Coordinates of C-alpha atoms and ligand atoms in Angstrom, one line a residue:
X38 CA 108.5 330.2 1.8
X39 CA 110.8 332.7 0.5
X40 CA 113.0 332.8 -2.7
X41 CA 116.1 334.6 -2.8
X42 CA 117.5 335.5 -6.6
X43 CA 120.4 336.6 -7.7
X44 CA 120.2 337.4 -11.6
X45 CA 122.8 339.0 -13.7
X46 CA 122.4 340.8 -16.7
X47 CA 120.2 338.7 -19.7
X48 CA 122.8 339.3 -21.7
X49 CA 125.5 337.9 -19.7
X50 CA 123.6 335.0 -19.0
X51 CA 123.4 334.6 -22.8
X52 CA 127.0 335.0 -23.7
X53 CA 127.8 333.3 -20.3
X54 CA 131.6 334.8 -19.7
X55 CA 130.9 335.5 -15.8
X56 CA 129.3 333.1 -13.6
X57 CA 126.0 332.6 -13.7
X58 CA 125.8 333.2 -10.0
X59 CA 127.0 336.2 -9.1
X60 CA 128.5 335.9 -5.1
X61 CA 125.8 337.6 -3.1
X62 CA 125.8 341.1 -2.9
X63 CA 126.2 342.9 0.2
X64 CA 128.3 345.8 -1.2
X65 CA 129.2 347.6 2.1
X66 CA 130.2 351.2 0.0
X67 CA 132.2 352.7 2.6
X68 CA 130.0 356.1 4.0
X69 CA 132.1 358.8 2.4
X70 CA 132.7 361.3 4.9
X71 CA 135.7 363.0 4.1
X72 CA 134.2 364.4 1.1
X73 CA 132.1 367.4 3.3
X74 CA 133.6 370.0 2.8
X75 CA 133.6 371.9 6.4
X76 CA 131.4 374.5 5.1
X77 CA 128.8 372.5 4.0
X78 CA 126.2 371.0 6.1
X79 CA 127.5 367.3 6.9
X80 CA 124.4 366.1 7.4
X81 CA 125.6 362.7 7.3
X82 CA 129.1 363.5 9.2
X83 CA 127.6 362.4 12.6
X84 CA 126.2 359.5 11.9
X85 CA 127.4 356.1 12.4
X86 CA 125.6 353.6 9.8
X87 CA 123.6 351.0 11.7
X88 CA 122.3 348.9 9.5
X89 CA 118.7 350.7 8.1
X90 CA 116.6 347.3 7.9
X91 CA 118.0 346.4 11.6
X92 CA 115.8 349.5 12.1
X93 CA 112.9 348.4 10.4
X94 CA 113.1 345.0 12.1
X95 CA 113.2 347.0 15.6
X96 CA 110.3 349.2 14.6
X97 CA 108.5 345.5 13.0
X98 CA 109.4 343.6 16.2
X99 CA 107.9 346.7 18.8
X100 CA 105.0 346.6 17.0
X101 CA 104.3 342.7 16.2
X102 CA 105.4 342.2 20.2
X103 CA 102.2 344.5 20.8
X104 CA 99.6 343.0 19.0
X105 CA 101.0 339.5 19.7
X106 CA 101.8 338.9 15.7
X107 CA 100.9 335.2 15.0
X108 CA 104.8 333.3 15.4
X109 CA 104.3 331.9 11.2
X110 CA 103.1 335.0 9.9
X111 CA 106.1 337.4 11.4
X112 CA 108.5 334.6 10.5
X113 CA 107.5 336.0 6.9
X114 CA 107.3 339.1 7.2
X115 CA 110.5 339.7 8.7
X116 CA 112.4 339.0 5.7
X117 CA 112.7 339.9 2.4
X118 CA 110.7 337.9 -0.4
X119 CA 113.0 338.2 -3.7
X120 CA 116.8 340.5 -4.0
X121 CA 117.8 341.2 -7.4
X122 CA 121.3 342.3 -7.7
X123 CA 122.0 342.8 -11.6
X124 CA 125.8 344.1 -12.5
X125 CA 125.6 345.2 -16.1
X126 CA 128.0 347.1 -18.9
X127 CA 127.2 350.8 -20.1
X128 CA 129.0 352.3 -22.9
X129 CA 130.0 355.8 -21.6
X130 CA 130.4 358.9 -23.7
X131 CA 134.1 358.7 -24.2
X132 CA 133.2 355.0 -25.8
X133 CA 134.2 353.2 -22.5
X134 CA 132.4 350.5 -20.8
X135 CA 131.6 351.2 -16.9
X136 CA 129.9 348.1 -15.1
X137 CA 126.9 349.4 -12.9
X138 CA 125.1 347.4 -10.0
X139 CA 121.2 347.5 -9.9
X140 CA 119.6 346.4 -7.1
X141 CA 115.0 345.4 -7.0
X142 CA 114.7 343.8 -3.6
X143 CA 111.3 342.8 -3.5
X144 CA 109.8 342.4 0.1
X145 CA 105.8 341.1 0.4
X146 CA 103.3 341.0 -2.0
X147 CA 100.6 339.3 0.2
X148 CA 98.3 342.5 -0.8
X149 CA 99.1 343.2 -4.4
X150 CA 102.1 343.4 -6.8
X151 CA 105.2 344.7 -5.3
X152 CA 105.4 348.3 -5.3
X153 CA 108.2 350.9 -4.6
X154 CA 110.5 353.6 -6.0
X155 CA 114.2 352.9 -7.7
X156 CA 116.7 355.6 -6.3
X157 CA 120.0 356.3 -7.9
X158 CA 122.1 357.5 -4.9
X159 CA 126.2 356.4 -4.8
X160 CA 125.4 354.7 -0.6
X161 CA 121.8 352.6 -2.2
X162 CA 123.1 349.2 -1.0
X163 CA 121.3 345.6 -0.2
X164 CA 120.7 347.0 2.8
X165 CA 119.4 350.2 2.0
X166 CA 117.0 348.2 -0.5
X167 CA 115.9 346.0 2.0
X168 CA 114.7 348.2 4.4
X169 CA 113.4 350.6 2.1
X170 CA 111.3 347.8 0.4
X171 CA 110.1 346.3 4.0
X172 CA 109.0 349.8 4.4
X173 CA 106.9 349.9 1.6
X174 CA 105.3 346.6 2.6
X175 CA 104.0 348.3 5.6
X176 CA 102.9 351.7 4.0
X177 CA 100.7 350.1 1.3
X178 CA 99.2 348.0 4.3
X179 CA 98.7 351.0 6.4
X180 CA 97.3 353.6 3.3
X181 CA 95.0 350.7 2.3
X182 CA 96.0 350.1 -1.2
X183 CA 96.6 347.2 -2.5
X184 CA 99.9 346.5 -3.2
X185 CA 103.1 344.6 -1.7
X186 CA 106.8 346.3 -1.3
X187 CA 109.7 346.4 -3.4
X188 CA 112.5 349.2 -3.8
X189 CA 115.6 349.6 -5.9
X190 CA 118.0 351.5 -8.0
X191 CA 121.4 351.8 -9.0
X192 CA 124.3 352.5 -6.8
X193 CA 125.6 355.7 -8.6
X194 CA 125.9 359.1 -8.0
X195 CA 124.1 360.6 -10.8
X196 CA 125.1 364.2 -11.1
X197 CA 128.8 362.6 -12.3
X198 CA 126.8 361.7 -15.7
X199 CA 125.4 363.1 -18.3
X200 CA 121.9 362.7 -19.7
X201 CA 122.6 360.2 -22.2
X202 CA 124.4 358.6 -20.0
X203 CA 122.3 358.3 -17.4
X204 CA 119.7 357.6 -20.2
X205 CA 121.5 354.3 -21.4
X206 CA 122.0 353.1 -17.6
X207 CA 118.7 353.3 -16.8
X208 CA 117.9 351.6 -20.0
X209 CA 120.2 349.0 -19.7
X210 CA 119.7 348.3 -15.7
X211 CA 115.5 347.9 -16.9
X212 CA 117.3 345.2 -19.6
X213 CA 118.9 343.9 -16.7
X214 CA 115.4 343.3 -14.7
X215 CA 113.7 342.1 -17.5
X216 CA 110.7 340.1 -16.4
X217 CA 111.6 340.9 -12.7
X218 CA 109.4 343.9 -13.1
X219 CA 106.0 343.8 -15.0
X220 CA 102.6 346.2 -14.4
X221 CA 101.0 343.1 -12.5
X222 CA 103.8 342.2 -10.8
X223 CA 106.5 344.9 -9.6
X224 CA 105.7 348.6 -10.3
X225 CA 108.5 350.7 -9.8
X226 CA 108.2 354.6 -9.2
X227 CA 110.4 357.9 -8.8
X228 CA 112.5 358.2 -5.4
X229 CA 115.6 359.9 -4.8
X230 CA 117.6 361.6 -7.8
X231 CA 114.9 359.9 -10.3
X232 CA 112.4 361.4 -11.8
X233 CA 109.4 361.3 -14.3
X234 CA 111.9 361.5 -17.2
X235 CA 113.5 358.2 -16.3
X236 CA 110.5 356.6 -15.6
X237 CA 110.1 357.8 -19.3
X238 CA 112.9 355.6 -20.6
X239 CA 112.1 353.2 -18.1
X240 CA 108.7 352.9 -19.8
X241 CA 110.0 353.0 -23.3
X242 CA 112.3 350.2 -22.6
X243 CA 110.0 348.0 -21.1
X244 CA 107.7 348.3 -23.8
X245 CA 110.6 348.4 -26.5
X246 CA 111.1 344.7 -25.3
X247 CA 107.3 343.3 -25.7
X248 CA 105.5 342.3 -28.8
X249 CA 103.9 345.4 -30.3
X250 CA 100.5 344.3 -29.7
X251 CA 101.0 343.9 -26.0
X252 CA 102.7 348.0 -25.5
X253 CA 99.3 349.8 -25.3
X254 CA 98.0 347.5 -22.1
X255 CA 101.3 347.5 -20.2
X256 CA 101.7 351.2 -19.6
X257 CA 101.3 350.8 -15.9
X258 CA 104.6 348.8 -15.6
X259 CA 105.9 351.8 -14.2
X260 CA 104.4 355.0 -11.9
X261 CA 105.5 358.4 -12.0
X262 CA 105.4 359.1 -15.6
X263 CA 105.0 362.3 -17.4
X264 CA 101.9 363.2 -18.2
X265 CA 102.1 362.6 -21.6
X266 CA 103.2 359.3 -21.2
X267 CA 100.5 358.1 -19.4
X268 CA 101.0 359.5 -15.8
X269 CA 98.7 361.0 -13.6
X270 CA 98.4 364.6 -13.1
X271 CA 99.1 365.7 -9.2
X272 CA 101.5 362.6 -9.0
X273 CA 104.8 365.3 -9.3
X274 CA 103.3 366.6 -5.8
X275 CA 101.6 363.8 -4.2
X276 CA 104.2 363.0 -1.7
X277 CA 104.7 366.8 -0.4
X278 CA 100.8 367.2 -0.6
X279 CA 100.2 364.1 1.5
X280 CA 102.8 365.3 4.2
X281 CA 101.1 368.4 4.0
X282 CA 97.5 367.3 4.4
X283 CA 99.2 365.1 7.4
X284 CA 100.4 368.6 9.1
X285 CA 97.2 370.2 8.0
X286 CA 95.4 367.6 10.4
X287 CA 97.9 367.6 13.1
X288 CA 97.0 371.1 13.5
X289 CA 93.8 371.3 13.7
X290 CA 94.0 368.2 16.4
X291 CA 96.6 370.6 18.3
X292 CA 94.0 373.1 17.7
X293 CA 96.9 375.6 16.0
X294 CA 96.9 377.3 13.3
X295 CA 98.8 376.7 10.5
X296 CA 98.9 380.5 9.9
X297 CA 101.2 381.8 12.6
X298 CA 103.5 378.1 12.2
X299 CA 107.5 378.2 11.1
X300 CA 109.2 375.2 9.8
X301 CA 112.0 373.8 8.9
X302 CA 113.2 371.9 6.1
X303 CA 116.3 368.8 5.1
X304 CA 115.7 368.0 1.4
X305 CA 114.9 370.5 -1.1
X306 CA 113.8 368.0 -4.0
X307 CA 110.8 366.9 -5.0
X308 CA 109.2 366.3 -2.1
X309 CA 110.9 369.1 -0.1
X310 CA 110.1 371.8 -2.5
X311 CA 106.4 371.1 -3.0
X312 CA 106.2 370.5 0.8
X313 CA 107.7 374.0 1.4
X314 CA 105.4 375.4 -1.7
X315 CA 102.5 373.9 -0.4
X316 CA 102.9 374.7 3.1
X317 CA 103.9 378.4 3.1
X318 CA 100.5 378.6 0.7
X319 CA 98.2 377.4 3.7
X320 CA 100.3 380.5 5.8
X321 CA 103.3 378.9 7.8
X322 CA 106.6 380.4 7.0
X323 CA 109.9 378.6 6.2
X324 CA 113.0 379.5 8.1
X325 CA 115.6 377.1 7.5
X326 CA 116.2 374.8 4.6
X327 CA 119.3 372.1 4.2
X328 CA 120.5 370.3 1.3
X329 CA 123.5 368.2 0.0
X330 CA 125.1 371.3 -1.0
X331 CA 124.4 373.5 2.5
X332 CA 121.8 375.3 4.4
X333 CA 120.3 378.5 4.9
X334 CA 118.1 380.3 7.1
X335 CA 115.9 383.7 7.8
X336 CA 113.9 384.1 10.4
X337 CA 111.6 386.6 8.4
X338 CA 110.9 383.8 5.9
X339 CA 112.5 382.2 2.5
X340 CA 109.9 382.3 -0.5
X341 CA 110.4 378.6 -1.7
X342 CA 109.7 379.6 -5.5
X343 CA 112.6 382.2 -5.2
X344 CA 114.6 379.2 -3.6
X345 CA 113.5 376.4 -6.1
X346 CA 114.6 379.4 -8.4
X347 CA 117.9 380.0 -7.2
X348 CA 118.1 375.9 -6.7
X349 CA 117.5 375.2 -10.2
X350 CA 120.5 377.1 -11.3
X351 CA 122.7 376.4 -8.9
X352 CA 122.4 373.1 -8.0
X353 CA 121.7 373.6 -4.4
X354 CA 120.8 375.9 -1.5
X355 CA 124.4 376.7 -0.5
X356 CA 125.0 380.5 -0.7
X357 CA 121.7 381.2 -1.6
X358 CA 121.1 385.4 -1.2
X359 CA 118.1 385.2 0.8
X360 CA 119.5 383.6 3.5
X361 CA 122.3 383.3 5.7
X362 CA 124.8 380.0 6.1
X363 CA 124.1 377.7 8.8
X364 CA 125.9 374.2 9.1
X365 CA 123.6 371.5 10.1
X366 CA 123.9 371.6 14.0
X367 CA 122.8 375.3 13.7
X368 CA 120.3 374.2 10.9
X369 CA 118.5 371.7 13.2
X370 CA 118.7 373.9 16.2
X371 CA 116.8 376.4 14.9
X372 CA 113.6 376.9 17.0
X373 CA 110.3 376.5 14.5
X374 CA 107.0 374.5 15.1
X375 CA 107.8 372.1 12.5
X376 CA 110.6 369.9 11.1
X377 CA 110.0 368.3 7.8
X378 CA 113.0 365.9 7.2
X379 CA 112.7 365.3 3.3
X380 CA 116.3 364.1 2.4
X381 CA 118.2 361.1 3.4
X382 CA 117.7 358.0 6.4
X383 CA 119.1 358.1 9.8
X384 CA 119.3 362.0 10.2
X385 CA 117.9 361.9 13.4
X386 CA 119.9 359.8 16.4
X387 CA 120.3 359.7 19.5
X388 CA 122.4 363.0 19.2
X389 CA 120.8 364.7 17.1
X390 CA 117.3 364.5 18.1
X391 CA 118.7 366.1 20.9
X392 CA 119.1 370.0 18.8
X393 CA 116.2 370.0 17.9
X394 CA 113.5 372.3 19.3
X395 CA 110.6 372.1 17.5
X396 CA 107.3 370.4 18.6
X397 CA 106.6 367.9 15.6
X398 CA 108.5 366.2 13.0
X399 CA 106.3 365.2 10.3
X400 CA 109.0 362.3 8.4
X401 CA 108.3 363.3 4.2
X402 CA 111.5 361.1 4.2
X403 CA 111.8 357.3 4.7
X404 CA 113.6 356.1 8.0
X405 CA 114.5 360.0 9.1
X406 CA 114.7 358.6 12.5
X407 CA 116.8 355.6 13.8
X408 CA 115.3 354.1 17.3
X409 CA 118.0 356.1 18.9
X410 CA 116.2 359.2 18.2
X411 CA 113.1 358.1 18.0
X412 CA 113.4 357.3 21.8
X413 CA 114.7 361.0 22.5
X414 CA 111.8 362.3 20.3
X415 CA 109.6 360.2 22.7
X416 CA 111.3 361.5 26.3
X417 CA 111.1 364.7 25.1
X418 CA 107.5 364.6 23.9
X419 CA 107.7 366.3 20.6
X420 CA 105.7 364.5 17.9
X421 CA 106.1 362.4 15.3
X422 CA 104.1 362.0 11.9
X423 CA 105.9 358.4 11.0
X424 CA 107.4 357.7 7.3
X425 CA 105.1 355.3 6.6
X426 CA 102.0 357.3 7.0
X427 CA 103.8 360.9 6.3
X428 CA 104.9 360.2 3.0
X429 CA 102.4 358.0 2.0
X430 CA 100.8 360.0 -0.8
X431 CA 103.2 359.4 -3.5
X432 CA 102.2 355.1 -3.3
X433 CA 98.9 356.4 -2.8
X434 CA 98.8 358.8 -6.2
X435 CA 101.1 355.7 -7.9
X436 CA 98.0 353.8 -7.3
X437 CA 95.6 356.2 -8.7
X438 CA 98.2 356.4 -12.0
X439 CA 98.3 352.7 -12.1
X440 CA 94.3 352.3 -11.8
X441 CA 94.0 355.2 -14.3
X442 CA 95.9 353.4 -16.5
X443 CA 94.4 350.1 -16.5
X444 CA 91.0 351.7 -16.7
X445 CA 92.2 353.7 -19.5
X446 CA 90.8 356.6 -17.5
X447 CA 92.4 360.4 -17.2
X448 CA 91.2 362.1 -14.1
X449 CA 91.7 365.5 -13.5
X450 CA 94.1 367.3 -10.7
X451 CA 90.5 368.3 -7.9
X452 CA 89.5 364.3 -8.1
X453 CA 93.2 363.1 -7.9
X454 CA 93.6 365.6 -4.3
X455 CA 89.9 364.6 -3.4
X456 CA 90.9 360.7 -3.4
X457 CA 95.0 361.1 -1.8
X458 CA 93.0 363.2 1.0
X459 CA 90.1 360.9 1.8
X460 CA 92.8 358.2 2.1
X461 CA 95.6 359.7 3.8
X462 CA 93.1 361.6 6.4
X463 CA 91.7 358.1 7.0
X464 CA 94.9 356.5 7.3
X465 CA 96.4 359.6 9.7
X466 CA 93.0 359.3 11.8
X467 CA 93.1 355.5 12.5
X468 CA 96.9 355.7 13.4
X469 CA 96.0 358.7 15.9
X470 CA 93.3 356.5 17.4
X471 CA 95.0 353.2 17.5
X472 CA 98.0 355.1 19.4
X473 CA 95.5 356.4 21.7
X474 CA 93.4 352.9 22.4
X475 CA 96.7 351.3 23.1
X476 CA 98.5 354.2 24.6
X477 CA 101.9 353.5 22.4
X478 CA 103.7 356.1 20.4
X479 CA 101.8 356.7 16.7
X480 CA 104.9 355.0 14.7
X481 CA 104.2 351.5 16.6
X482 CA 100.3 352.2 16.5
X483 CA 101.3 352.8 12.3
X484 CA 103.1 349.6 12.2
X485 CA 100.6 347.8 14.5
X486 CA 97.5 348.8 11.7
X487 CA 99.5 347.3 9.2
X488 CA 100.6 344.2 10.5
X489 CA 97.0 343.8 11.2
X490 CA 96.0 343.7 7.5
X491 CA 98.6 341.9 6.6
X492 CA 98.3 338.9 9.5
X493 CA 94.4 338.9 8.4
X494 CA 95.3 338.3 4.6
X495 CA 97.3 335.7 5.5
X496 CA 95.3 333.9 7.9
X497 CA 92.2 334.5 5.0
X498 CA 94.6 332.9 2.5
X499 CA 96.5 330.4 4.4
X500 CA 99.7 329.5 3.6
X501 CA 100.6 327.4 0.6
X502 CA 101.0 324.2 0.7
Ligands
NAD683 P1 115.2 364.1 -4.5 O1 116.3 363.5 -5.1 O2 114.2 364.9 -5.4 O3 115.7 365.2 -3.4 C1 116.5 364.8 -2.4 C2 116.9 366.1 -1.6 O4 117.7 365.6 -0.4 C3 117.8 367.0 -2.4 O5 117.5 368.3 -2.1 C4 119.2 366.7 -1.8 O6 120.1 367.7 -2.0 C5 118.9 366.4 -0.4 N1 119.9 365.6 0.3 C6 120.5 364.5 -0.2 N2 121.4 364.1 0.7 C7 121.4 364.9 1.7 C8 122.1 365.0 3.0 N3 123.0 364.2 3.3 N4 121.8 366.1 3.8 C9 120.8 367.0 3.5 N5 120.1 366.9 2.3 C10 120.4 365.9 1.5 O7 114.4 363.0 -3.7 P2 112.9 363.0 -3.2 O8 112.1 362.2 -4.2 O9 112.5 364.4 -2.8 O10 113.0 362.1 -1.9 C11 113.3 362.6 -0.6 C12 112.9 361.6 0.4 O11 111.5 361.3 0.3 C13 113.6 360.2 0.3 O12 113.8 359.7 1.6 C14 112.6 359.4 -0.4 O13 112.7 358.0 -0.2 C15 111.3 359.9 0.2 N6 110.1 359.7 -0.6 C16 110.0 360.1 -1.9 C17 108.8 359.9 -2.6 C18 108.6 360.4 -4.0 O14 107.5 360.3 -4.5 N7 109.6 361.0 -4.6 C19 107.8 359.2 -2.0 C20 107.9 358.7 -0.7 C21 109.1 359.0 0.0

């Protein structure tokens, strides 16, 4: 059985002056693409918008179609569980009121409570959250951990406020989700242009809303937290380290070494900086990074702490000294070993899969690569670390945070890497074995290990009634 909610803001259910049910939201945000400026990489400009859970459903449906997926069970898990839409009031600086929509869709929680980031990007849509929280269904599956999917955010374009306003939205969109959200029930975490501050807030205001004697137990409510605040140390890098630990072992399988390896980079945020960090430590060299703002590129190398440098005051890699301009068709047809997309969905298509000329693309972001490109990737043999097992280390070090937490343990930064590596090698080696035993590509063999778990909890369980 699945529930669908629609919720408004508490405190416009309370005062009651719009209806209580809100028409559902499918907020189609027209793709901006006129807003490129020619100069800068449009990594976006080429790409028609299918819609992204259509391409979790293919990826689902490939997969379940394999392992012949009892008929109930993928009934269930091919849709969503609960979709929060919450449109709430925010006092601006200038004493205006702006009205915000939140989104929490929350997918599966068969293994544990729903878990999943909250982005705050002007294109997050139902849509967006959907797939993004079906996603994180099938990583928590895969990684072992037990916990469900969920994702969310607000549809806003952050760098158009400032902190205290971006402070008060985030406080009043956690107002807005109220019980929706709770440390045994939904966990939400950083992704895209949110960070551990605004878990911070998110925290506070969750807390701020409790009886006093319940704060201290309830920390976990949210993942991704400063330290101070109760977060785990190593959870800043977790995601790049896991995609990093996921090349490390692709490597060694392709018996190469890391040493002599280029790469190539889309994203240079949190995950794409620590990957770039992490990996130019173990030797490889990075020749070509992209952003929002641009790209660059040297063939003799970019040191990612001048970059990160250079990124922090400028806002981007565009213009960046150390490099020289490349739009994105030249950025992704640069010749390197690797390709770490780290930015936004759907980068790679049918067309674009097509410049590149690398021999692996390891996916630090979610849904990188629509089936378009995933069948080019395929025909032309270069592989493919999937999303779901790539960028599984920052659910994996939310969990460590969130058992930390509830243990009211601290562990240090050598057990934290210990535990994300144990997993995430296990999780990498039983997706490279499954895709051999069944001879399929390793993104099907990935979904194919999680459907598993998840069909054997529900046939353990049973199905209520
Ligand atoms: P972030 O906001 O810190 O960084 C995003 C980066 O992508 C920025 O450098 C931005 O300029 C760039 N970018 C945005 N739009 C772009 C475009 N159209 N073309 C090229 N570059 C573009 O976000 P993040 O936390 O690093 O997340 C990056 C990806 O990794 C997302 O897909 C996210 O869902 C995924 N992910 C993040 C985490 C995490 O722990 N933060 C965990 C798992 C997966």
């Amino acid at each position: 059985m699945t529930i669908k909610v629609e919720t408004v803001d508490r405190l416009d259910a309370v005062d009651n002056k719009r209806p209580r049910k809100p028409t559902p939201q499918v907020c189609e945000t027209a793709r901006d693409e006129t807003d490129h400026d020619a100069m800068l990489v449009p990594a976006q400009a080429a790409t028609t918008r299918n819609s992204l859970y259509e391409n979790v459903l293919a990826q689902f449906d490939k997969a379940a179609d394999i392992m012949q997926l009892d008929p109930n069970i993928r009934k269930i898990l091919a849709s969503t569980e609960n979709e929060i839409v919450a449109h709430f009031p925010v006092k601006m600086n200038n004493n205006e009121v702006e009205m915000f929509t939140g989104y929490r869709v929350q997918h599966n929680d068969a293994l544990g409570p729903f878990k999943g980031g909250l982005r705050y990007h002007p294109q997050l849509d139902i849509d967006e959250a959907r797939a993004l929280a079906a996603w994180m269904t099938f990583k928590c599956a895969l990684a072992g951990i037990p916990f469900g999917g969920a994702k969310g955010g607000v549809q806003i374009d952050p760098s158009k406020y400032s902190v205290t306003e971006l402070e008060r939205i985030t406080r009043r969109f956690v107002f807005a989700l109220g019980d929706n959200i709770g440390p045994e029930y939904d966990i939400p975490a950083p992704d895209m242009n949110t960070n551990a501050q605004i878990m911070a807030w998110i925290l506070d205001t969750y807390l701020s809303t409790m009886p006093p004697h319940e704060r201290q137990r309830n920390i976990h409510v949210v993942t991704g937290k400063p330290v101070a605040a109760g977060g785990s140390v190593g959870r800043d890098k977790a995601t790049g380290q896991g995609v990093v630990y996921c090349i490390e072992k692709w490597a060694q399988d392709r018996k190469l070494s890391l040493n002599d390896a280029t790469f190539i980079l889309q994203g240079f945020g949190n995950v794409g900086s620590w990957v770039a960090r992490l990996l130019t430590k173990l030797g490889a060299k990075l020749i070509a990074v992209s952003d929002v703002t641009g790209g660059t590129r040297n063939r003799d190398g970019i040191d990612p702490d001048d970059l990160l440098r250079y990124v922090k005051v400028h806002g981007g890699v565009l213009k960046y000294p150390g490099g020289e301009f490349v739009d994105n068709i030249m950025f992704m047809q640069t010749a390197a070993n690797i390709f770490v997309p780290a930015a936004m969905e759907n980068q790679i298509t049918g067309e674009s899969a097509r410049w590149l000329n690398v021999d692996l693309v390891a996916e630090a972001a979610n849904g990188p690569t629509d089936p378009d490109g995933d069948a080019i990737l395929q025909q032309r043999k270069i592989d493919v670390i999937p999303d779901i097992l790539c960028n599984a280390g920052g659910v994996i070090v939310s969990y460590f945070e969130w058992l930390q937490n509830k243990r009211s343990e601290f562990w240090d930064l050598e057990e934290v890497d210990f535990k994300l590596q144990k997993k995430i090698m296990s999780a990498y080696g039983n997706v490279r074995d499954k895709a051999r035993e069944l001879g399929i590509d390793r993104r099907t063999a990935a979904f194919v290990l999680a459907l598993e778990r998840l069909e054997r909890t529900y046939k353990d369980r049973g199905i209520f009634p």
